[in-house]
């Protein structure tokens, strides 16, 4: 496993981290399976784990807390997210700050997270939604300062809306945030335009989420794919999105090098970008842990492939189903 500096925190985090959404709230999530996969990730060098209260109303946080306790000799970086008070994802311009992140709500859910983790301090807390219209509100800025001063959080970040990588730049410019979590993959290259250069300038860590475009970049989703009732992907992959996503993924198939999967190619594309501190694929099964962690070998992509993948940028606008 290769480690990268996590912005101005100076943490050394695994370039392949662990996204824990799939540990709770999705169909087929299983605690025993999750624990085995998490332990295997630690054995393979993963030390950055990203969860949220919204993943099973704290259940995923509890699983992370148990993982930390099982590995007391290793430094595992814990990251979670405060849900918006209105529990609506993503943030919209018409949502008031008071309905999203009033100070008492920030404090309440930070303490809930710490209780779920069984820890006195979390390394990284994040706002799970964001709209830059809130950026100059002093209330959240003071709350962040207080939580740091009290030793409850080590660093603070934001998770920006899908397909809105620049709707967070004003917040980052306040100097109060240490990290930003953004969708970045072969299709979603827009963060390279303005967000990544700003993060480099301000020494803000970048967490690249959704490396497989919710599954299409694994190459395993087809136009006939259906999802179990209650599975979030069923509401995301409406026919309009499913068909176009599969078509874009199919266009990549001729580029996959011999002996490599589309998923491996997708991860290696992200790791080619030195602005990324870590990427956080979901890894519910042990075979996924082994496959994803194996990409951190310093080899990158074969010569000439990265420029070809850059041509597959797909700029999309948020819609009613993009959530």
CSV table of C-alpha atoms in Angstrom, one decimal:
chain,number,residue,atom,x,y,z
A,1,UNK,CA,0.0,0.0,0.0
A,2,UNK,CA,1.2,3.5,-0.9
A,3,UNK,CA,0.5,6.3,1.5
A,4,UNK,CA,-0.2,10.0,0.7
A,5,UNK,CA,-0.1,13.2,2.7
A,6,UNK,CA,-3.6,14.3,3.7
A,7,UNK,CA,-3.3,18.0,3.0
A,8,UNK,CA,-2.2,20.2,5.9
A,9,UNK,CA,-3.1,17.6,8.5
A,10,UNK,CA,0.1,15.9,7.5
A,11,UNK,CA,-1.5,12.5,8.1
A,12,UNK,CA,-0.1,9.7,5.9
A,13,UNK,CA,-3.2,7.9,4.6
A,14,UNK,CA,-3.6,4.9,2.3
A,15,UNK,CA,-4.2,6.0,-1.2
A,16,UNK,CA,-6.9,3.4,-1.4
A,17,UNK,CA,-9.3,4.1,1.5
A,18,UNK,CA,-12.5,2.4,2.5
A,19,UNK,CA,-16.0,3.8,1.8
A,20,UNK,CA,-18.5,2.3,4.3
A,21,UNK,CA,-21.8,3.2,2.8
A,22,UNK,CA,-22.4,-0.4,1.8
A,23,UNK,CA,-21.9,-1.5,5.4
A,24,UNK,CA,-25.4,-0.4,6.3
A,25,UNK,CA,-28.6,0.7,4.6
A,26,UNK,CA,-28.0,-1.2,1.3
A,27,UNK,CA,-29.6,-4.6,0.6
A,28,UNK,CA,-27.4,-7.6,1.2
A,29,UNK,CA,-25.3,-5.8,3.8
A,30,UNK,CA,-24.2,-8.2,6.5
A,31,UNK,CA,-22.3,-7.3,9.7
A,32,UNK,CA,-20.2,-10.5,9.8
A,33,UNK,CA,-19.2,-10.2,6.2
A,34,UNK,CA,-18.5,-6.5,6.7
A,35,UNK,CA,-16.2,-7.1,9.7
A,36,UNK,CA,-14.2,-9.7,7.8
A,37,UNK,CA,-13.8,-7.3,4.8
A,38,UNK,CA,-12.8,-4.4,7.1
A,39,UNK,CA,-10.2,-6.5,8.9
A,40,UNK,CA,-8.8,-7.8,5.6
A,41,UNK,CA,-8.5,-4.1,4.4
A,42,UNK,CA,-6.4,-3.3,7.5
A,43,UNK,CA,-4.2,-6.3,6.9
A,44,UNK,CA,-3.6,-5.0,3.4
A,45,UNK,CA,-2.6,-1.5,4.5
A,46,UNK,CA,-5.8,0.5,4.4
A,47,UNK,CA,-5.8,3.1,7.2
A,48,UNK,CA,-8.5,5.6,6.1
A,49,UNK,CA,-12.2,4.7,6.7
A,50,UNK,CA,-15.0,7.0,5.7
A,51,UNK,CA,-18.5,6.6,7.1
A,52,UNK,CA,-21.5,8.7,8.0
A,53,UNK,CA,-24.3,8.8,10.5
A,54,UNK,CA,-26.7,8.6,7.5
A,55,UNK,CA,-25.4,5.1,6.7
A,56,UNK,CA,-27.9,3.1,8.7
A,57,UNK,CA,-28.5,5.8,11.2
A,58,UNK,CA,-25.2,5.3,12.9
A,59,UNK,CA,-24.8,1.6,12.3
A,60,UNK,CA,-21.9,1.9,9.9
A,61,UNK,CA,-20.2,4.2,12.5
A,62,UNK,CA,-20.6,1.5,15.1
A,63,UNK,CA,-18.9,-1.0,12.8
A,64,UNK,CA,-16.0,1.4,12.3
A,65,UNK,CA,-15.7,1.8,16.1
A,66,UNK,CA,-15.5,-1.9,16.5
A,67,UNK,CA,-12.8,-2.1,13.8
A,68,UNK,CA,-10.7,0.4,15.6
A,69,UNK,CA,-11.0,-1.5,18.9
A,70,UNK,CA,-9.9,-4.8,17.1
A,71,UNK,CA,-6.7,-3.1,15.9
A,72,UNK,CA,-5.4,-1.1,18.8
A,73,UNK,CA,-1.8,-1.3,17.6
A,74,UNK,CA,-2.5,0.4,14.3
A,75,UNK,CA,-3.4,4.0,13.6
A,76,UNK,CA,-6.7,3.9,11.7
A,77,UNK,CA,-8.0,7.3,10.5
A,78,UNK,CA,-11.7,7.7,11.2
A,79,UNK,CA,-13.9,10.0,9.1
A,80,UNK,CA,-17.7,10.5,9.3
A,81,UNK,CA,-20.3,13.0,8.3
A,82,UNK,CA,-23.0,15.1,10.0
A,83,UNK,CA,-26.4,14.7,8.2
A,84,UNK,CA,-28.3,17.9,7.4
A,85,UNK,CA,-31.0,18.7,9.9
A,86,UNK,CA,-33.7,18.4,7.3
A,87,UNK,CA,-32.3,15.0,6.2
A,88,UNK,CA,-32.4,15.9,2.6
A,89,UNK,CA,-29.7,15.0,0.1
A,90,UNK,CA,-28.3,16.8,-1.8
A,91,UNK,CA,-28.4,20.4,-0.5
A,92,UNK,CA,-30.4,22.8,-2.7
A,93,UNK,CA,-29.9,26.6,-2.9
A,94,UNK,CA,-33.4,27.1,-1.4
A,95,UNK,CA,-32.5,25.1,1.8
A,96,UNK,CA,-31.8,27.6,4.6
A,97,UNK,CA,-28.7,27.2,6.7
A,98,UNK,CA,-30.9,27.0,9.8
A,99,UNK,CA,-32.6,23.9,8.3
A,100,UNK,CA,-29.4,22.3,7.5
A,101,UNK,CA,-26.5,22.9,10.0
A,102,UNK,CA,-27.5,25.1,12.9
A,103,UNK,CA,-24.8,24.9,15.7
A,104,UNK,CA,-26.9,22.8,18.1
A,105,UNK,CA,-27.3,20.2,15.3
A,106,UNK,CA,-23.6,20.2,14.5
A,107,UNK,CA,-22.8,19.5,18.1
A,108,UNK,CA,-25.5,17.0,18.6
A,109,UNK,CA,-24.5,14.8,15.7
A,110,UNK,CA,-20.8,15.1,16.4
A,111,UNK,CA,-21.5,13.7,19.8
A,112,UNK,CA,-23.7,11.0,18.4
A,113,UNK,CA,-21.0,9.9,16.1
A,114,UNK,CA,-18.4,9.8,18.8
A,115,UNK,CA,-20.8,7.7,20.9
A,116,UNK,CA,-21.3,5.3,18.0
A,117,UNK,CA,-17.6,5.0,17.4
A,118,UNK,CA,-16.9,4.7,21.1
A,119,UNK,CA,-14.1,7.3,20.8
A,120,UNK,CA,-13.3,10.6,22.4
A,121,UNK,CA,-12.1,12.1,19.2
A,122,UNK,CA,-12.8,11.5,15.5
A,123,UNK,CA,-10.0,12.4,13.0
A,124,UNK,CA,-12.2,13.9,10.3
A,125,UNK,CA,-15.7,15.2,10.6
A,126,UNK,CA,-17.5,16.4,7.5
A,127,UNK,CA,-20.7,18.2,6.5
A,128,UNK,CA,-22.6,15.5,4.5
A,129,UNK,CA,-24.2,18.1,2.2
A,130,UNK,CA,-23.2,21.6,1.2
A,131,UNK,CA,-24.3,24.7,-0.5
A,132,UNK,CA,-21.9,27.6,-0.9
A,133,UNK,CA,-24.6,30.0,0.1
A,134,UNK,CA,-23.8,29.0,3.7
A,135,UNK,CA,-20.1,29.6,3.5
A,136,UNK,CA,-19.9,33.0,5.2
A,137,UNK,CA,-22.1,32.0,8.2
A,138,UNK,CA,-20.0,32.4,11.3
A,139,UNK,CA,-22.0,29.9,13.3
A,140,UNK,CA,-20.6,26.8,11.6
A,141,UNK,CA,-17.1,28.3,11.5
A,142,UNK,CA,-17.1,28.9,15.3
A,143,UNK,CA,-18.6,25.4,15.9
A,144,UNK,CA,-15.7,23.9,13.9
A,145,UNK,CA,-13.2,25.9,15.9
A,146,UNK,CA,-14.8,24.9,19.2
A,147,UNK,CA,-14.9,21.2,18.4
A,148,UNK,CA,-11.2,21.3,17.4
A,149,UNK,CA,-10.3,23.2,20.6
A,150,UNK,CA,-12.2,20.7,22.7
A,151,UNK,CA,-10.4,17.8,21.1
A,152,UNK,CA,-13.6,16.3,19.6
A,153,UNK,CA,-12.4,16.5,16.0
A,154,UNK,CA,-9.0,16.5,14.4
A,155,UNK,CA,-10.0,18.1,11.1
A,156,UNK,CA,-13.1,19.3,9.3
A,157,UNK,CA,-14.3,18.8,5.7
A,158,UNK,CA,-17.3,19.0,3.4
A,159,UNK,CA,-18.8,16.5,1.0
A,160,UNK,CA,-19.9,18.3,-2.1
A,161,UNK,CA,-23.0,17.5,-4.1
A,162,UNK,CA,-23.0,15.2,-7.0
A,163,UNK,CA,-21.9,16.9,-10.3
A,164,UNK,CA,-21.4,20.2,-8.5
A,165,UNK,CA,-17.6,20.2,-7.7
A,166,UNK,CA,-17.4,23.9,-7.5
A,167,UNK,CA,-20.3,24.4,-5.1
A,168,UNK,CA,-17.9,24.3,-2.1
A,169,UNK,CA,-15.1,26.5,-3.3
A,170,UNK,CA,-16.2,29.5,-1.2
A,171,UNK,CA,-16.4,27.4,1.9
A,172,UNK,CA,-12.8,26.1,1.3
A,173,UNK,CA,-11.6,29.7,0.9
A,174,UNK,CA,-12.7,30.5,4.5
A,175,UNK,CA,-9.7,28.5,5.8
A,176,UNK,CA,-11.9,26.6,8.2
A,177,UNK,CA,-11.9,23.3,6.2
A,178,UNK,CA,-9.1,20.8,5.9
A,179,UNK,CA,-10.6,18.3,3.4
A,180,UNK,CA,-13.2,18.1,0.6
A,181,UNK,CA,-14.9,14.9,-0.6
A,182,UNK,CA,-15.9,14.9,-4.2
A,183,UNK,CA,-17.1,12.5,-6.9
A,184,UNK,CA,-14.1,12.0,-9.2
A,185,UNK,CA,-13.7,9.1,-11.7
A,186,UNK,CA,-13.1,8.5,-15.4
A,187,UNK,CA,-16.4,10.1,-16.3
A,188,UNK,CA,-16.5,12.8,-13.6
A,189,UNK,CA,-13.4,14.8,-14.3
A,190,UNK,CA,-14.8,18.2,-13.7
A,191,UNK,CA,-13.0,18.6,-10.2
A,192,UNK,CA,-9.8,19.0,-12.2
A,193,UNK,CA,-11.0,22.3,-13.6
A,194,UNK,CA,-11.1,24.5,-10.5
A,195,UNK,CA,-11.5,22.5,-7.3
A,196,UNK,CA,-8.2,20.5,-7.5
A,197,UNK,CA,-6.0,23.6,-8.3
A,198,UNK,CA,-7.6,25.4,-5.3
A,199,UNK,CA,-7.0,22.5,-3.0
A,200,UNK,CA,-3.4,22.3,-4.1
A,201,UNK,CA,-3.0,26.0,-3.4
A,202,UNK,CA,-4.7,25.9,0.0
A,203,UNK,CA,-3.2,22.5,1.0
A,204,UNK,CA,-6.7,20.9,1.4
A,205,UNK,CA,-6.9,17.1,1.2
A,206,UNK,CA,-9.0,15.6,-1.6
A,207,UNK,CA,-11.1,12.5,-1.0
A,208,UNK,CA,-12.2,11.0,-4.3
A,209,UNK,CA,-15.6,9.2,-3.8
A,210,UNK,CA,-17.7,7.1,-6.2
A,211,UNK,CA,-14.7,5.8,-8.1
A,212,UNK,CA,-16.8,3.3,-10.0
A,213,UNK,CA,-19.7,5.7,-10.8
A,214,UNK,CA,-22.1,3.7,-8.5
A,215,UNK,CA,-21.1,0.5,-10.3
A,216,UNK,CA,-21.1,1.3,-14.0
A,217,UNK,CA,-17.3,1.5,-14.0
A,218,UNK,CA,-17.0,-2.0,-12.7
A,219,UNK,CA,-18.4,-3.1,-16.1
A,220,UNK,CA,-20.9,-5.4,-14.3
A,221,UNK,CA,-24.0,-3.3,-14.9
A,222,UNK,CA,-26.0,-3.8,-18.0
A,223,UNK,CA,-29.2,-2.3,-19.4
A,224,UNK,CA,-31.1,-5.3,-18.0
A,225,UNK,CA,-29.7,-4.9,-14.5
A,226,UNK,CA,-32.3,-4.6,-11.8
A,227,UNK,CA,-31.8,-3.9,-8.1
A,228,UNK,CA,-33.6,-5.4,-5.1
A,229,UNK,CA,-36.5,-3.5,-3.5
A,230,UNK,CA,-35.1,-0.9,-1.1
A,231,UNK,CA,-31.7,-0.8,-2.7
A,232,UNK,CA,-30.7,2.9,-3.3
A,233,UNK,CA,-29.4,2.1,-6.7
A,234,UNK,CA,-32.9,1.3,-7.9
A,235,UNK,CA,-33.8,5.0,-7.5
A,236,UNK,CA,-30.6,6.3,-9.0
A,237,UNK,CA,-30.4,4.0,-12.1
A,238,UNK,CA,-33.7,5.1,-13.6
A,239,UNK,CA,-33.9,3.9,-17.2
A,240,UNK,CA,-32.7,7.3,-18.5
A,241,UNK,CA,-29.5,7.0,-16.4
A,242,UNK,CA,-29.0,3.3,-16.6
A,243,UNK,CA,-29.0,3.2,-20.4
A,244,UNK,CA,-26.6,6.1,-20.9
A,245,UNK,CA,-24.3,5.0,-18.1
A,246,UNK,CA,-24.0,1.5,-19.6
A,247,UNK,CA,-23.3,2.9,-23.0
A,248,UNK,CA,-20.6,5.2,-21.7
A,249,UNK,CA,-19.0,2.2,-19.8
A,250,UNK,CA,-19.2,0.0,-22.9
A,251,UNK,CA,-17.3,2.6,-24.8
A,252,UNK,CA,-14.4,2.0,-22.4
A,253,UNK,CA,-14.2,-1.8,-22.9
A,254,UNK,CA,-11.8,-1.7,-25.9
A,255,UNK,CA,-9.3,0.3,-23.8
A,256,UNK,CA,-9.1,-2.2,-20.9
A,257,UNK,CA,-5.5,-3.7,-20.9
A,258,UNK,CA,-5.1,-7.4,-21.1
A,259,UNK,CA,-5.2,-8.9,-17.6
A,260,UNK,CA,-6.9,-5.9,-16.1
A,261,UNK,CA,-10.5,-5.4,-15.1
A,262,UNK,CA,-12.5,-2.2,-15.8
A,263,UNK,CA,-12.7,-1.6,-12.1
A,264,UNK,CA,-8.9,-1.8,-11.7
A,265,UNK,CA,-8.5,0.6,-14.7
A,266,UNK,CA,-11.0,3.0,-13.0
A,267,UNK,CA,-9.1,3.0,-9.7
A,268,UNK,CA,-5.7,3.4,-11.4
A,269,UNK,CA,-7.1,6.4,-13.4
A,270,UNK,CA,-7.9,8.2,-10.1
A,271,UNK,CA,-4.6,7.3,-8.5
A,272,UNK,CA,-2.7,8.9,-11.4
A,273,UNK,CA,-3.9,12.3,-10.1
A,274,UNK,CA,-1.5,13.5,-7.4
A,275,UNK,CA,-4.2,16.0,-6.1
A,276,UNK,CA,-6.1,13.0,-4.7
A,277,UNK,CA,-5.1,12.0,-1.1
A,278,UNK,CA,-7.3,8.9,-1.1
A,279,UNK,CA,-10.1,7.3,-2.9
A,280,UNK,CA,-12.8,5.4,-1.1
A,281,UNK,CA,-14.4,2.5,-3.0
A,282,UNK,CA,-17.0,0.5,-1.2
A,283,UNK,CA,-15.8,-3.0,-0.5
A,284,UNK,CA,-18.4,-5.2,1.1
A,285,UNK,CA,-16.8,-8.5,0.0
A,286,UNK,CA,-13.3,-9.8,0.7
A,287,UNK,CA,-12.6,-10.3,-3.0
A,288,UNK,CA,-13.2,-6.6,-3.6
A,289,UNK,CA,-10.9,-5.7,-0.8
A,290,UNK,CA,-8.1,-7.8,-2.3
A,291,UNK,CA,-8.7,-6.5,-5.9
A,292,UNK,CA,-8.9,-2.8,-4.9
A,293,UNK,CA,-6.0,-2.7,-2.5
A,294,UNK,CA,-3.8,-4.5,-5.1
A,295,UNK,CA,-4.0,-1.4,-7.4
A,296,UNK,CA,-1.8,0.5,-4.9
A,297,UNK,CA,1.4,-0.8,-6.3
A,298,UNK,CA,2.9,2.3,-7.8
A,299,UNK,CA,2.6,1.0,-11.3
A,300,UNK,CA,-0.2,3.3,-12.5
A,301,UNK,CA,-1.7,2.8,-16.0
A,302,UNK,CA,0.1,1.5,-19.1
A,303,UNK,CA,1.8,4.2,-21.1
A,304,UNK,CA,-0.6,6.1,-23.3
A,305,UNK,CA,-3.8,4.9,-21.6
A,306,UNK,CA,-4.4,7.9,-19.3
A,307,UNK,CA,-4.8,10.4,-22.2
A,308,UNK,CA,-7.2,8.0,-23.9
A,309,UNK,CA,-9.3,7.7,-20.7
A,310,UNK,CA,-9.3,11.5,-20.4
A,311,UNK,CA,-11.3,11.6,-23.6
A,312,UNK,CA,-14.2,9.8,-21.8
A,313,UNK,CA,-15.0,12.8,-19.6
A,314,UNK,CA,-18.8,13.0,-19.2
A,315,UNK,CA,-20.2,16.3,-17.8
A,316,UNK,CA,-23.6,15.9,-16.3
A,317,UNK,CA,-26.0,18.2,-14.5
A,318,UNK,CA,-27.9,17.4,-11.3
A,319,UNK,CA,-31.4,16.1,-11.8
A,320,UNK,CA,-34.3,14.8,-9.7
A,321,UNK,CA,-32.8,11.3,-9.7
A,322,UNK,CA,-29.1,12.1,-9.3
A,323,UNK,CA,-29.5,12.7,-5.5
